[in-house]
Short mmCIF file of C-alpha atoms in Angstrom, two decimals:
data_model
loop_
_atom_site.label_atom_id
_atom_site.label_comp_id
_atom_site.label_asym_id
_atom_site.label_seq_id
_atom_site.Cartn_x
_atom_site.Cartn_y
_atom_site.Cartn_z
CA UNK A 299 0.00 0.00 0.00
CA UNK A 300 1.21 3.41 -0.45
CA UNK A 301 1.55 5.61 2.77
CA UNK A 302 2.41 8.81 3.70
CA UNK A 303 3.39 9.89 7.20
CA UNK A 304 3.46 13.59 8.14
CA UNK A 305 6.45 13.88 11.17
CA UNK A 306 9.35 12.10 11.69
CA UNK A 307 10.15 12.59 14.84
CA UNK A 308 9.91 9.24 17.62
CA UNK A 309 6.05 8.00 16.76
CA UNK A 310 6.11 8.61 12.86
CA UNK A 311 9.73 7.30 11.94
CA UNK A 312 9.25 4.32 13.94
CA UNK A 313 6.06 3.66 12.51
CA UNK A 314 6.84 4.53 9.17
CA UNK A 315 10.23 2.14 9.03
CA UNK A 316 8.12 -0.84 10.32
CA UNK A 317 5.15 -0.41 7.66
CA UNK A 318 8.29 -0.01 4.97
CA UNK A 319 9.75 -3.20 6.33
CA UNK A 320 7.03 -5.19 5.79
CA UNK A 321 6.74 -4.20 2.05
CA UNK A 322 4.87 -0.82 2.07
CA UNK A 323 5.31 2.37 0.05
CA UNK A 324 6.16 4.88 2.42
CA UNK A 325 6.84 8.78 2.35
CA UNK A 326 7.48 10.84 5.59
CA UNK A 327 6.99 14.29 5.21
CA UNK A 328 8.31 17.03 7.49
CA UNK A 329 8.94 20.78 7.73
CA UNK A 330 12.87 19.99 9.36
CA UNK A 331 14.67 20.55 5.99
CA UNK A 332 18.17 19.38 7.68
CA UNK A 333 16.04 16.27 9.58
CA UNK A 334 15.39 15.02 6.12
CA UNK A 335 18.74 15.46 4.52
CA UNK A 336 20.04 13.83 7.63
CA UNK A 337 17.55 10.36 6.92
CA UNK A 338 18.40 10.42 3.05
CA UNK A 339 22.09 10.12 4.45
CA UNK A 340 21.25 7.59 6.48
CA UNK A 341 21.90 9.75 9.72
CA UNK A 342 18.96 8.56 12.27
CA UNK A 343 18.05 11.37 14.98
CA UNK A 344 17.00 9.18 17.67
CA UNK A 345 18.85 6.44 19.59
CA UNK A 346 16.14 3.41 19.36
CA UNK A 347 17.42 -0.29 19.65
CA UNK A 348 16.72 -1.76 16.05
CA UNK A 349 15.73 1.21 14.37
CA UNK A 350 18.82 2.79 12.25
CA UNK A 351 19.54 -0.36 10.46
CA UNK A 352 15.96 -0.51 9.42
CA UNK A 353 15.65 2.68 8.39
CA UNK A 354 18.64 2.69 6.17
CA UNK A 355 17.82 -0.88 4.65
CA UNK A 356 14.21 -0.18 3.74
CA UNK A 357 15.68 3.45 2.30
CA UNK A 358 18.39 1.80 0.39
CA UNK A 359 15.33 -0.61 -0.86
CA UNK A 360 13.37 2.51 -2.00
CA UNK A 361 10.04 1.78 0.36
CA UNK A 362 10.97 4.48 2.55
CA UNK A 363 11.45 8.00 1.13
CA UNK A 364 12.07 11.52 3.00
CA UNK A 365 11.02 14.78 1.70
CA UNK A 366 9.50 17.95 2.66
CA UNK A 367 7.22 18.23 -0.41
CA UNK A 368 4.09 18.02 1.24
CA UNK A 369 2.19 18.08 -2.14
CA UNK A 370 3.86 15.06 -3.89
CA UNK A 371 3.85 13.53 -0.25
CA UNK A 372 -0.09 13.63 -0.65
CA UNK A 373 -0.11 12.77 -3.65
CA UNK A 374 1.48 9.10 -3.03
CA UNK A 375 -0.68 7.95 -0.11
CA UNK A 376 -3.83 6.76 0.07
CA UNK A 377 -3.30 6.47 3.61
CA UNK A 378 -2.18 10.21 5.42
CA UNK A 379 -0.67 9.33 9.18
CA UNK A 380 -0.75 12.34 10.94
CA UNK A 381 1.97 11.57 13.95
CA UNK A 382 3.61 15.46 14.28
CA UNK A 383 3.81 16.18 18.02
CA UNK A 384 1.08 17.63 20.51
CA UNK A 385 3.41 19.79 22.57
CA UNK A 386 1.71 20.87 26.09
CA UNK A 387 0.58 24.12 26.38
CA UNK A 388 1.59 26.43 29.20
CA UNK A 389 -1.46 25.15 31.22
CA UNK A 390 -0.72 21.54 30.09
CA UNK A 391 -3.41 21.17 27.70
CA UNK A 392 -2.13 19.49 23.99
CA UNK A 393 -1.61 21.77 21.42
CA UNK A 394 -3.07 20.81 18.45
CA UNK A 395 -1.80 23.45 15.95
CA UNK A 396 0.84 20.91 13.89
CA UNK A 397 -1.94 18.43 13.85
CA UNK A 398 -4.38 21.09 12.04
CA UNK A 399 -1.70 22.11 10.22
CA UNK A 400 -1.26 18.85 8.67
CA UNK A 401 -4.78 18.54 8.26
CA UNK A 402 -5.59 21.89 6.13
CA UNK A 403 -2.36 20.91 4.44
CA UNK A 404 -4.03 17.60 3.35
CA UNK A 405 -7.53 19.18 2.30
CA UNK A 406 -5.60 21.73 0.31
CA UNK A 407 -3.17 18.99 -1.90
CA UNK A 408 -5.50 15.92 -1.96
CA UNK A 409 -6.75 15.33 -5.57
CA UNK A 410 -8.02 11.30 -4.76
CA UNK A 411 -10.08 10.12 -2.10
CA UNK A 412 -8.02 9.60 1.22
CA UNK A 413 -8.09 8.16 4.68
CA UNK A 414 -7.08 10.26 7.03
CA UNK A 415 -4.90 8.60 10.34
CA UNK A 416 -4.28 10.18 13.64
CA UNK A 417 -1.51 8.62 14.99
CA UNK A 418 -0.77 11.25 17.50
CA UNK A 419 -2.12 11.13 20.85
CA UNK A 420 -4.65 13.56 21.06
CA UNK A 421 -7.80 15.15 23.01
CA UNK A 422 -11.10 13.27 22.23
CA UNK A 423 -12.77 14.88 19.69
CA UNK A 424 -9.44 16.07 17.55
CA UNK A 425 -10.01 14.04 14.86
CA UNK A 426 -13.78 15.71 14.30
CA UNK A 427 -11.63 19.20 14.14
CA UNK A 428 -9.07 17.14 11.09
CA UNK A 429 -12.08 16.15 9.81
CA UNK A 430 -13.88 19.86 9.91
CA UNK A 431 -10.56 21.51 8.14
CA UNK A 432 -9.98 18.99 5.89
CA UNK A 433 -14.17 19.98 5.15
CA UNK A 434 -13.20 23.44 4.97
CA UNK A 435 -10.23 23.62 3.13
CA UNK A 436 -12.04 21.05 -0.02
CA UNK A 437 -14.49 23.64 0.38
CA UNK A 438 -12.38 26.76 -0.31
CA UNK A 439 -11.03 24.84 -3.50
CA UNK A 440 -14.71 23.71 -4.74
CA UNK A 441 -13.51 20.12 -4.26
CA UNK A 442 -16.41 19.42 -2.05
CA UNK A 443 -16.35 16.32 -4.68
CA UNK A 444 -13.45 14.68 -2.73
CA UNK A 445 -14.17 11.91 -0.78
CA UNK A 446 -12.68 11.18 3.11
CA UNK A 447 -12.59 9.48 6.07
CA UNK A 448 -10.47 10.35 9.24
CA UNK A 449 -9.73 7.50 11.51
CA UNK A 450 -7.82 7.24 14.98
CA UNK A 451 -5.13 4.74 15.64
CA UNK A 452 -3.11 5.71 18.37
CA UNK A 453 0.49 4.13 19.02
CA UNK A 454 1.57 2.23 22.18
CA UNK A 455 5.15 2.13 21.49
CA UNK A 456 7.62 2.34 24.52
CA UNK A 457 11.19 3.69 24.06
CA UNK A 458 14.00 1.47 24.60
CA UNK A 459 11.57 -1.29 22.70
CA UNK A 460 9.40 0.60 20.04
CA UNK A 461 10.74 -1.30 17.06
CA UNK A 462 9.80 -4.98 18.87
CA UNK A 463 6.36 -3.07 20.18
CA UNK A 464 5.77 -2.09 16.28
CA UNK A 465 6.82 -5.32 14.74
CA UNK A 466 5.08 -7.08 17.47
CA UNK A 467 1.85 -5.41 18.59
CA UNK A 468 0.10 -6.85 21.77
CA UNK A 469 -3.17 -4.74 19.67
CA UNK A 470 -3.93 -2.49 17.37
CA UNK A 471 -6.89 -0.03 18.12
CA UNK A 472 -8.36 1.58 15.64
CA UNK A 473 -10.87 4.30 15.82
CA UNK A 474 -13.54 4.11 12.94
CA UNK A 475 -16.87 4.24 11.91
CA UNK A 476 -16.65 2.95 8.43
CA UNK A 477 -16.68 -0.59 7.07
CA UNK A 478 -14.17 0.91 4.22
CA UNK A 479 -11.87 2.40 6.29
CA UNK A 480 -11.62 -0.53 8.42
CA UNK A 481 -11.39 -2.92 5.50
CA UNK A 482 -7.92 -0.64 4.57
CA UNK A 483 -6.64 -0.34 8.29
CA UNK A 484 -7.15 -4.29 8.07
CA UNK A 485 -4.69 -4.73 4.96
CA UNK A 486 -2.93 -2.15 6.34
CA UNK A 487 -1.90 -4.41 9.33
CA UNK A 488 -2.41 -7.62 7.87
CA UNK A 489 1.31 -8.38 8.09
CA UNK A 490 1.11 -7.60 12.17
CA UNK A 491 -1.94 -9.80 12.61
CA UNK A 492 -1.27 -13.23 11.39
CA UNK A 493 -0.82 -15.66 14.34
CA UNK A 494 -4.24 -14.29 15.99
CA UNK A 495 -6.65 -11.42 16.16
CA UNK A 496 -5.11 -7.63 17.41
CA UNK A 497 -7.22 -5.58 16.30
CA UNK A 498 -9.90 -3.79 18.05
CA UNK A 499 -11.86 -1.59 16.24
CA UNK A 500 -14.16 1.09 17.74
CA UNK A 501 -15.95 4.71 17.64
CA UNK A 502 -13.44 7.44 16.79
CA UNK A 503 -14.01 8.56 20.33
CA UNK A 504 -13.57 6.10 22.35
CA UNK A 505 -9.89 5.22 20.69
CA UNK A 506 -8.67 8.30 21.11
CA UNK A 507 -9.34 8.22 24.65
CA UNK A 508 -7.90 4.85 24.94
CA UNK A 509 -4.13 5.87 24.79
CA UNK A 510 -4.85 8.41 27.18
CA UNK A 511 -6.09 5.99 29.37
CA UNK A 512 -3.29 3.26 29.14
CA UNK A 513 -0.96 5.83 29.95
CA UNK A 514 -2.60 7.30 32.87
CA UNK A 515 -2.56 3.97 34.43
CA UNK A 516 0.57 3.48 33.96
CA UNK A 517 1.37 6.44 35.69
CA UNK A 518 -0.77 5.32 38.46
CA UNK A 519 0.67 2.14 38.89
CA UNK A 520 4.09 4.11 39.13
CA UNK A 521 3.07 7.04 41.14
CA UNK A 522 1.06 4.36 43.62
CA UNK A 523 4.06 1.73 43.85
CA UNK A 524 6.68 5.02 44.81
CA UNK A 525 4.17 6.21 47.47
CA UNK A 526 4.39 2.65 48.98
CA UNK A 527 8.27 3.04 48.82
CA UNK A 528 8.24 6.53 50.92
CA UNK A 529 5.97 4.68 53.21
CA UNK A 530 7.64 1.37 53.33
CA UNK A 531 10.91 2.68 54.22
CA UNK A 532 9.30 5.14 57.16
CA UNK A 533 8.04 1.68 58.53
CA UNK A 534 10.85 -0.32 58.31
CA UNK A 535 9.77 -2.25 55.63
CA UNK A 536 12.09 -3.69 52.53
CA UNK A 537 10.06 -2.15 49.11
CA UNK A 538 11.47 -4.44 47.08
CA UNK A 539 10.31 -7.58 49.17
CA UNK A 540 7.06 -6.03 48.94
CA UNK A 541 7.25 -5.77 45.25
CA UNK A 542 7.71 -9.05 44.97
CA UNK A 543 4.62 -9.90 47.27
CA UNK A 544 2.52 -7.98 45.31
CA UNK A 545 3.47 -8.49 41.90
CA UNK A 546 2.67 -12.66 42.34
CA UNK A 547 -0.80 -11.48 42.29
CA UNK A 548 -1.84 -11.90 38.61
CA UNK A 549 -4.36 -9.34 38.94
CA UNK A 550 -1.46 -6.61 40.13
CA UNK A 551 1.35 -8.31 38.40
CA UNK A 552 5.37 -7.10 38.10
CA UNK A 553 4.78 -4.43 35.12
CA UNK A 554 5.28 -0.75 36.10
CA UNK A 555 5.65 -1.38 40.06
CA UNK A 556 9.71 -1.04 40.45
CA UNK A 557 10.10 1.83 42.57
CA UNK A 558 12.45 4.90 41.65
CA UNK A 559 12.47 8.42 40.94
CA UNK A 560 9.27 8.91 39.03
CA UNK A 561 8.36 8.58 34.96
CA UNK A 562 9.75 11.33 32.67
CA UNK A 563 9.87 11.14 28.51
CA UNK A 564 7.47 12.57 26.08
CA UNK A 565 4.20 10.37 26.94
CA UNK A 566 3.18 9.89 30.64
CA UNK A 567 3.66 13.59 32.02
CA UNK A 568 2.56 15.30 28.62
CA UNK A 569 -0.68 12.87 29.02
CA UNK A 570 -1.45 12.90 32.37
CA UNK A 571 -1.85 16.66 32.43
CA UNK A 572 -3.61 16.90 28.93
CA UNK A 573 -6.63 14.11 30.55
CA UNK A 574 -6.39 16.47 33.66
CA UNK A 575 -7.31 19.84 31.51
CA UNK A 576 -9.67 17.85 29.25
CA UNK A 577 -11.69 16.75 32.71
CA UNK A 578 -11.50 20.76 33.76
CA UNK A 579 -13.13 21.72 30.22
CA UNK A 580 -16.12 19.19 30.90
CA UNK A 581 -16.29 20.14 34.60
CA UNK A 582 -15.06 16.75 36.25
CA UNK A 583 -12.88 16.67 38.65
CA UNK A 584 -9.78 14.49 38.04
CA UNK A 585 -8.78 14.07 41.75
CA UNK A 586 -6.44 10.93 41.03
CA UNK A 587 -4.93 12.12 38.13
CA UNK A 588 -3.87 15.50 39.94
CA UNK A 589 -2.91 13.41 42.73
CA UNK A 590 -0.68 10.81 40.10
CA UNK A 591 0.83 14.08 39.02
CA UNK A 592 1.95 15.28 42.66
CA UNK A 593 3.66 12.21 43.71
CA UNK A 594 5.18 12.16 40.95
CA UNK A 595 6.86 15.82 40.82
CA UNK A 596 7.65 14.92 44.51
CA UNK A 597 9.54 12.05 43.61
CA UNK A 598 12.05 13.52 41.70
CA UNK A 599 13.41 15.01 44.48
CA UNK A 600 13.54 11.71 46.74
CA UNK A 601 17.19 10.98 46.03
CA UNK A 602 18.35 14.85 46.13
CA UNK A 603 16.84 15.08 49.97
CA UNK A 604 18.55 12.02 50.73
CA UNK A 605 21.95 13.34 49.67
CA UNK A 606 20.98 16.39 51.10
CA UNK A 607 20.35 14.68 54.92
CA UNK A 608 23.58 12.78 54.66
CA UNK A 609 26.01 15.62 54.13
CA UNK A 610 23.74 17.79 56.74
CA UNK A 611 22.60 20.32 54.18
CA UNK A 612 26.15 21.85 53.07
CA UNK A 613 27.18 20.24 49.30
CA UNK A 614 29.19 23.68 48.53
CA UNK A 615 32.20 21.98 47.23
CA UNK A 616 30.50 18.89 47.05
CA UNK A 617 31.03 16.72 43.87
CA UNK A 618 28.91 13.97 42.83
CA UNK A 619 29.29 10.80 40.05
CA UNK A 620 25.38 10.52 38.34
CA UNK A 621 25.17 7.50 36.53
CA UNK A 622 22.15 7.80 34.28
CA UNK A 623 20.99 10.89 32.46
CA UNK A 624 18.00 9.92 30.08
CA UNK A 625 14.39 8.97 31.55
CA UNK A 626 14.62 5.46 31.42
CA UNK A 627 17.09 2.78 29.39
CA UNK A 628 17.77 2.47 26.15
CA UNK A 629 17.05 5.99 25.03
CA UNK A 630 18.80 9.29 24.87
CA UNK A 631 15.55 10.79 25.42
CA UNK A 632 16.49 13.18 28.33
CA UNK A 633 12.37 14.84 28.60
CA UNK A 634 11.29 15.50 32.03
CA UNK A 635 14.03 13.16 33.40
CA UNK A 636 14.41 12.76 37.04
CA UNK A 637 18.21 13.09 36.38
CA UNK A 638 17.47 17.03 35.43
CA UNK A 639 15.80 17.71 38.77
CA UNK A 640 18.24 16.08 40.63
CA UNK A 641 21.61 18.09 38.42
CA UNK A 642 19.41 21.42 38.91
CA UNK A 643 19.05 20.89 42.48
CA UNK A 644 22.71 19.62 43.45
CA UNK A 645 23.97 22.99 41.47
CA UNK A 646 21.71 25.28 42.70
CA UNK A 647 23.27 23.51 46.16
CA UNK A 648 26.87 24.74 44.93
CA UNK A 649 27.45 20.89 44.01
CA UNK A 650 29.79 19.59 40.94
CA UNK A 651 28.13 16.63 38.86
CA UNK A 652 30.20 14.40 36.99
CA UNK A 653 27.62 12.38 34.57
CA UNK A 654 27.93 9.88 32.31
CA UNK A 655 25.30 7.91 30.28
CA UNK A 656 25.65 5.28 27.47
CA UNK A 657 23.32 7.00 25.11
CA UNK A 658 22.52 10.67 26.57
CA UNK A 659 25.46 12.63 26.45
CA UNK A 660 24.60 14.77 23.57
CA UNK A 661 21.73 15.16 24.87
CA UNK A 662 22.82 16.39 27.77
CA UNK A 663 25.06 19.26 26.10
CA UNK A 664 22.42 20.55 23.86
CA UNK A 665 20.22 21.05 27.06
CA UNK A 666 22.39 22.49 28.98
CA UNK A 667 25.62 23.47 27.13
CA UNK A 668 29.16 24.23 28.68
CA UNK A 669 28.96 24.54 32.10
CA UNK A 670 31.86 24.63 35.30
CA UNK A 671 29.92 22.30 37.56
CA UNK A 672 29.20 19.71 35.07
CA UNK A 673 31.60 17.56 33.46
CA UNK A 674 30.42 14.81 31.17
CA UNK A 675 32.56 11.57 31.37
CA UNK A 676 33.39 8.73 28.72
CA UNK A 677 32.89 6.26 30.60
CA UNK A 678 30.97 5.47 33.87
CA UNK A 679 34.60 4.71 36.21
CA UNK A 680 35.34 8.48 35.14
CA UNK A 681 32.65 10.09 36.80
CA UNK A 682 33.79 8.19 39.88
CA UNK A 683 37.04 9.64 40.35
CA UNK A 684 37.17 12.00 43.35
CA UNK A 685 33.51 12.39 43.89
CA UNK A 686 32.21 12.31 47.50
CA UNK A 687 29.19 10.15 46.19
CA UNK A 688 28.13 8.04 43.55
CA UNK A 689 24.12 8.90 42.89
CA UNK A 690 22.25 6.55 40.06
CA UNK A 691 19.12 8.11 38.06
CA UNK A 692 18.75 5.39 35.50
CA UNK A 693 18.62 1.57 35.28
CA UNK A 694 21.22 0.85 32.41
CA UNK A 695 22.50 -2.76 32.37
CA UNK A 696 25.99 -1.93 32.22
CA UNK A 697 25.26 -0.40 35.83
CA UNK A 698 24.04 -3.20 37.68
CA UNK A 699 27.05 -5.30 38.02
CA UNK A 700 29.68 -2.62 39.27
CA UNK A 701 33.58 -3.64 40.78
CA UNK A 702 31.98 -2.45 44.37
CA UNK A 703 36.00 -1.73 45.15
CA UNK A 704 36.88 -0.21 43.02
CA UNK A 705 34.21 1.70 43.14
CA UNK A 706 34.81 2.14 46.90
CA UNK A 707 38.46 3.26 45.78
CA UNK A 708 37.54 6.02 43.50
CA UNK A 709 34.96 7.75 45.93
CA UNK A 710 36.12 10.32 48.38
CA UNK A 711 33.50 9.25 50.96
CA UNK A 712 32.29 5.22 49.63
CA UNK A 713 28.44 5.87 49.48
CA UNK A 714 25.60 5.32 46.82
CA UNK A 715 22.97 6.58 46.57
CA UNK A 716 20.69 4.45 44.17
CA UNK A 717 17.35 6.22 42.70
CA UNK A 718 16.78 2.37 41.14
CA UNK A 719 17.20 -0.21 43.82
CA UNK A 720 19.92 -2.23 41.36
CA UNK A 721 21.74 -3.56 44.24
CA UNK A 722 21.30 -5.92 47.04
CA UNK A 723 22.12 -3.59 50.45
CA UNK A 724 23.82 -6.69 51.93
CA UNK A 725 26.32 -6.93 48.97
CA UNK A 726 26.99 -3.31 48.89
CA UNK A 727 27.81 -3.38 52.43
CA UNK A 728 30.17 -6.32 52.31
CA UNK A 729 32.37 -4.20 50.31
CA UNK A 730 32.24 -1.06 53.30
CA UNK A 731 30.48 0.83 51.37
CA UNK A 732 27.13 3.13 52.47
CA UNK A 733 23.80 2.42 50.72
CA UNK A 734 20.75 4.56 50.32
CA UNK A 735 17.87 3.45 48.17
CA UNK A 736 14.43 3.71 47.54
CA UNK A 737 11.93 1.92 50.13
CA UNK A 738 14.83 0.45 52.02
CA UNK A 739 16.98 1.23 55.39
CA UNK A 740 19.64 2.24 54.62
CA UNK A 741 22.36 -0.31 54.86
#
């Protein structure tokens, strides 16, 4: 089939390389002249496990094309993706103005029938405003004649694994009224939905506000299993034991209940406060979500007013290893990270951080640029030398299986303190060395 995807940032490129792997015609469109030259180099933007080989492959292959003619882009697909970003607004509502962008864009070059694909993650009721403009633009051309349909199909990819969550859907929800437009989405993801049924198709409505739902309970689940930590450890009890208590029970389950320093990336924040201003603008009060949201801003400070306690609130002078800068593993996706709040706070402290990550560095210097109390390391024994702690924001692999002496040998005062629970306290203090972590005593 013959797609075209408008944005290639994380959702879109992802999506599009997948669809191209499988055997589909596929052009991504975007406004980022120097993004696009970058993919028909070969040059991917985003660290994703999987992704840059298929990318340049399928390119090489000629199914996947980059341009930023949006008319011949039209032109190819019968099938428009919209996946361009919903940025939150200052009062955390989405912003819609790329999607409707793309839309009028769409209603002003179409010249065949289309469908019409939100693959963003929007408000309910966005894709009846695509569909309005789309209405409206045909309608300033006199091409009333031209027939569409605008469908929802959100994604439920999660970095660190979108190209396995693509390639391997555990569903695929889309958001239609029309047998046609189903029958396309159908032999659209025919090649996804051979060993047994994914897809769940529904009113326009009621998808859209199904990836805002998963999310938000995710976040709950998150937000709910780090107030238990906070909790646990003013009782005396072990967070991680409890974890393991709980999760047995197939109705709670292991997924999303580690305990740490809160979510971050693009998705759960931006979501949780876009459902919480779409349940002000219907008057319902969204007392969990707000209350998700709290914990969850509180949490990112857990580990800072731990290292705070411990050196009796003076870290002038102070200078501290961070291993772990990006949200989670297996991205350099640095968005609403807990490692930010804990650098901003340790410097506004008159602390030095010494960071290293495997995939964020770069990341980490566009944000924040050359600055005398950060120094970004090669490799994670760097950060280590001379510090007076070693704190840990992320749960890479290459983290969890550390020489505790020399570790112990490089620190100025041997202490971790662990925002991820990868160690066993026991172990850490066979080799002398202090451990603070999240729902535990301290050992």
């Amino acid at each position: 089939m013959n797609l075209t995807v408008f944005g290639i940032g994380y959702v879109g490129l992802v999506q599009a390389a997948v669809l191209a792997e499988v055997g589909h015609q596929v052009v991504c469109v975007d406004i980022d002249a120097s993004k696009v030259e970058r993919l028909n180099q070969g040059l991917v933007p985003i660290f994703e496990p999987g992704l840059e080989s298929i990318v340049r492959e399928n390119h090489a292959a000629g199914r996947i094309k980059f341009t930023t003619d949006a008319a011949a882009a039209v032109r190819h697909g019968e099938i428009q993706m919209i996946a361009v970003g919903t940025p939150p607004g200052e009062d955390g509502s989405a912003d819609l103005k790329y999607v409707l962008t793309v839309a009028e864009t769409i209603g002003r070059e179409m010249d065949t029938a289309k469908i019409v694909v939100g693959k963003s993650t929007v408000p309910v009721g966005t894709c009846e405003k695509v569909k309005a403009r789309i209405a409206e633009t045909l309608k300033k051309r006199g091409r009333e004649d031209l027939r569409f349909d605008v469908a929802s199909n959100p994604e439920f990819l999660k970095e660190g694994s979108a190209v396995a969550d693509c390639m391997k859907p555990d569903r695929i929800i889309v958001g239609t009224s029309s047998e046609d437009t189903e029958a396309v989405m159908r032999e659209l993801y025919a090649p996804f939905n051979r060993n047994h049924e994914k897809m769940i198709v529904m009113d326009v409505r009621s998808a859209e506000f199904t990836k805002y739902a998963a999310n938000c309970m995710l976040a709950t689940k998150i937000s709910f299993m780090n107030e238990m930590a906070n909790l646990a450890e003013q009782l005396g009890a072990d967070i991680e034991e409890v974890r393991k208590g709980i999760g047995s029970d197939p109705r709670i389950g292991y997924h999303f209940i580690y305990p740490g320093l809160g979510y971050g990336g693009s998705c759960f924040p931006k979501d949780v406060r876009a459902l919480i201003k779409t349940a002000e603008g219907v008057k319902f009060d969204a007392k969990l979500l707000r209350a998700v949201e709290e914990r969850n801003n509180d949490q990112k400070s857990v580990l800072f007013d731990k290292v705070h306690r411990y050196f009796k609130g003076d870290l002038t002078g102070k200078t501290f290893a961070l291993w772990g800068l990006a949200f989670k593993p297996n991205t350099d996706d640095m968005r609403e990270a807990p490692a930010r709040v804990l650098m901003e706070a340790l410097w506004n402290a008159g602390a030095t951080v010494q960071a290293y990550d495997p995939e964020a560095m770069q990341e980490c210097q566009a944000i924040y640029g050359l600055r005398d109390d950060l120094m970004l390391c090669g490799t994670k024994e760097a950060a280590l030398r001379g510090a007076d702690a070693l704190l840990i924001a992320t749960e890479w692999k290459n983290f969890r299986a550390p020489s505790f002496d020399a570790l112990k040998a490089a620190l100025t005062t041997p202490v971790i303190f662990d925002g991820r629970n990868l160690y066993d306290p026991k172990v850490v203090a066979r080799h002398g060395i202090e451990y603070h972590s999240i729902g535990r005593l301290a050992a």
